[in-house]
Amino acid sequence: MVQMFREFWENRKLIWKLAKNDFKTRYAGSYFGVVWAMVQPVVIVLVYWFVFQIGLNNATAELKQGIPVPFVLWLVSGIVPWFYFSESLSNGTNALLEYHYLVKKVVFQIDILPLVKTIAALFIHGFFVVFMLLLFALYGYVPGVHTLKVIYFSGSLMIFVTGLCMLTSSLVIFFRDLSQIINIFLQVGIWMTPIMWSLEDLLTKYPVLGVLKLNPLCYIVYGYRGALFQIESMADLGWMHVYFWGVTVLIWVVGSGVFRRLKVHFADVL
């Protein structure tokens, strides 16, 4: 794992160049270009907002302290990091398949390809973070020093999902059905993460659902909301810090180990 991080640093200029190129070429040829990358998430947010706030009459939501906040802000602060996780995992899993012509080059460091995908996804994520901050400002939640914690949680999410992509991208070459399994996982995962519903409300009725806090994305969603609503310090997350980084390190150890062990066979299979 240490060797892999060293290679990331040594190839940082190439990684940045490939990430920018990946982002540009993804929408090359379409009339509206990168606008399409922003349209779909915005439409999804509008649909969820209409269903939950208009259809189900949820005008407000409650934070862990019982403080009522506008539902649209509560929704956006949870779904923006999920968009990044979903896009990074989907694209990162297929990184080696997409760049198969580079995998077959003996001198190319293929270890960097999953990282290229997660960095490319940061461009759109950055746009939505700015959009989110503007939306919060319109409702009176003016960004301040506390908002800088969003950078920490975004970075934490990128590290976590990159390690996950190291594992899935190496396995999908030998088990192509993994891509479909991940798509199903993402469709279910958004509902298993407290994005559109409150875990605290459910725990009062069903304490057994506390197991859902083992979802590493809970740490990220809570972190985003705490930073944006100014209601939670880093210390308030307590054991979730240790748990999230423990899981992240474990995924990186397993992912980098599997990647290193299998990469000698990648070119043969592709």
mmCIF file of N, CA, C and O in Angstrom, residues 1 20-21 54-55 68 76 129 164 184 186 225 229 269:
data_model
loop_
_atom_site.group_PDB
_atom_site.id
_atom_site.type_symbol
_atom_site.label_atom_id
_atom_site.label_comp_id
_atom_site.label_asym_id
_atom_site.label_seq_id
_atom_site.Cartn_x
_atom_site.Cartn_y
_atom_site.Cartn_z
ATOM 1 N N MET A 1 0.839 -1.201 0.000
ATOM 2 C CA MET A 1 0.000 0.000 0.000
ATOM 3 C C MET A 1 0.875 1.253 0.000
ATOM 4 O O MET A 1 0.576 2.225 -0.678
ATOM 5 N N LYS A 20 -8.267 15.307 -15.995
ATOM 6 C CA LYS A 20 -8.877 16.398 -16.762
ATOM 7 C C LYS A 20 -9.314 15.914 -18.139
ATOM 8 O O LYS A 20 -10.397 16.276 -18.621
ATOM 9 N N ASN A 21 -8.495 15.104 -18.772
ATOM 10 C CA ASN A 21 -8.834 14.580 -20.090
ATOM 11 C C ASN A 21 -10.034 13.654 -20.021
ATOM 12 O O ASN A 21 -10.909 13.668 -20.902
ATOM 13 N N ILE A 54 -43.362 18.097 -1.227
ATOM 14 C CA ILE A 54 -44.679 18.463 -1.752
ATOM 15 C C ILE A 54 -45.663 17.303 -1.608
ATOM 16 O O ILE A 54 -46.743 17.448 -1.029
ATOM 17 N N GLY A 55 -45.262 16.142 -2.128
ATOM 18 C CA GLY A 55 -46.164 14.988 -2.102
ATOM 19 C C GLY A 55 -46.445 14.471 -0.712
ATOM 20 O O GLY A 55 -47.597 14.209 -0.353
ATOM 21 N N PRO A 68 -35.482 21.899 13.866
ATOM 22 C CA PRO A 68 -36.115 21.815 12.547
ATOM 23 C C PRO A 68 -35.363 22.640 11.517
ATOM 24 O O PRO A 68 -34.958 23.772 11.799
ATOM 25 N N VAL A 76 -30.267 17.982 0.318
ATOM 26 C CA VAL A 76 -29.108 18.301 -0.514
ATOM 27 C C VAL A 76 -27.803 17.996 0.212
ATOM 28 O O VAL A 76 -26.856 17.463 -0.384
ATOM 29 N N VAL A 129 -20.926 21.254 -4.628
ATOM 30 C CA VAL A 129 -20.620 21.822 -3.316
ATOM 31 C C VAL A 129 -20.861 23.325 -3.336
ATOM 32 O O VAL A 129 -21.457 23.887 -2.401
ATOM 33 N N LEU A 164 -11.780 1.517 -2.395
ATOM 34 C CA LEU A 164 -12.808 0.559 -2.817
ATOM 35 C C LEU A 164 -12.685 0.257 -4.304
ATOM 36 O O LEU A 164 -12.845 -0.892 -4.736
ATOM 37 N N ILE A 184 -26.770 -2.337 -8.747
ATOM 38 C CA ILE A 184 -27.882 -2.683 -7.853
ATOM 39 C C ILE A 184 -27.575 -2.213 -6.433
ATOM 40 O O ILE A 184 -28.447 -1.678 -5.741
ATOM 41 N N LEU A 186 -25.804 0.314 -5.543
ATOM 42 C CA LEU A 186 -25.964 1.765 -5.462
ATOM 43 C C LEU A 186 -27.429 2.166 -5.411
ATOM 44 O O LEU A 186 -27.802 3.130 -4.729
ATOM 45 N N ARG A 225 -23.620 17.498 7.098
ATOM 46 C CA ARG A 225 -24.720 18.226 7.734
ATOM 47 C C ARG A 225 -24.234 18.999 8.948
ATOM 48 O O ARG A 225 -24.659 20.140 9.179
ATOM 49 N N PHE A 229 -24.811 22.983 8.774
ATOM 50 C CA PHE A 229 -25.798 23.534 9.701
ATOM 51 C C PHE A 229 -25.173 24.071 10.983
ATOM 52 O O PHE A 229 -25.893 24.595 11.841
ATOM 53 N N VAL A 269 -6.058 -11.294 -19.674
ATOM 54 C CA VAL A 269 -7.526 -11.428 -19.680
ATOM 55 C C VAL A 269 -8.163 -10.399 -20.607
ATOM 56 O O VAL A 269 -9.131 -10.703 -21.322
#
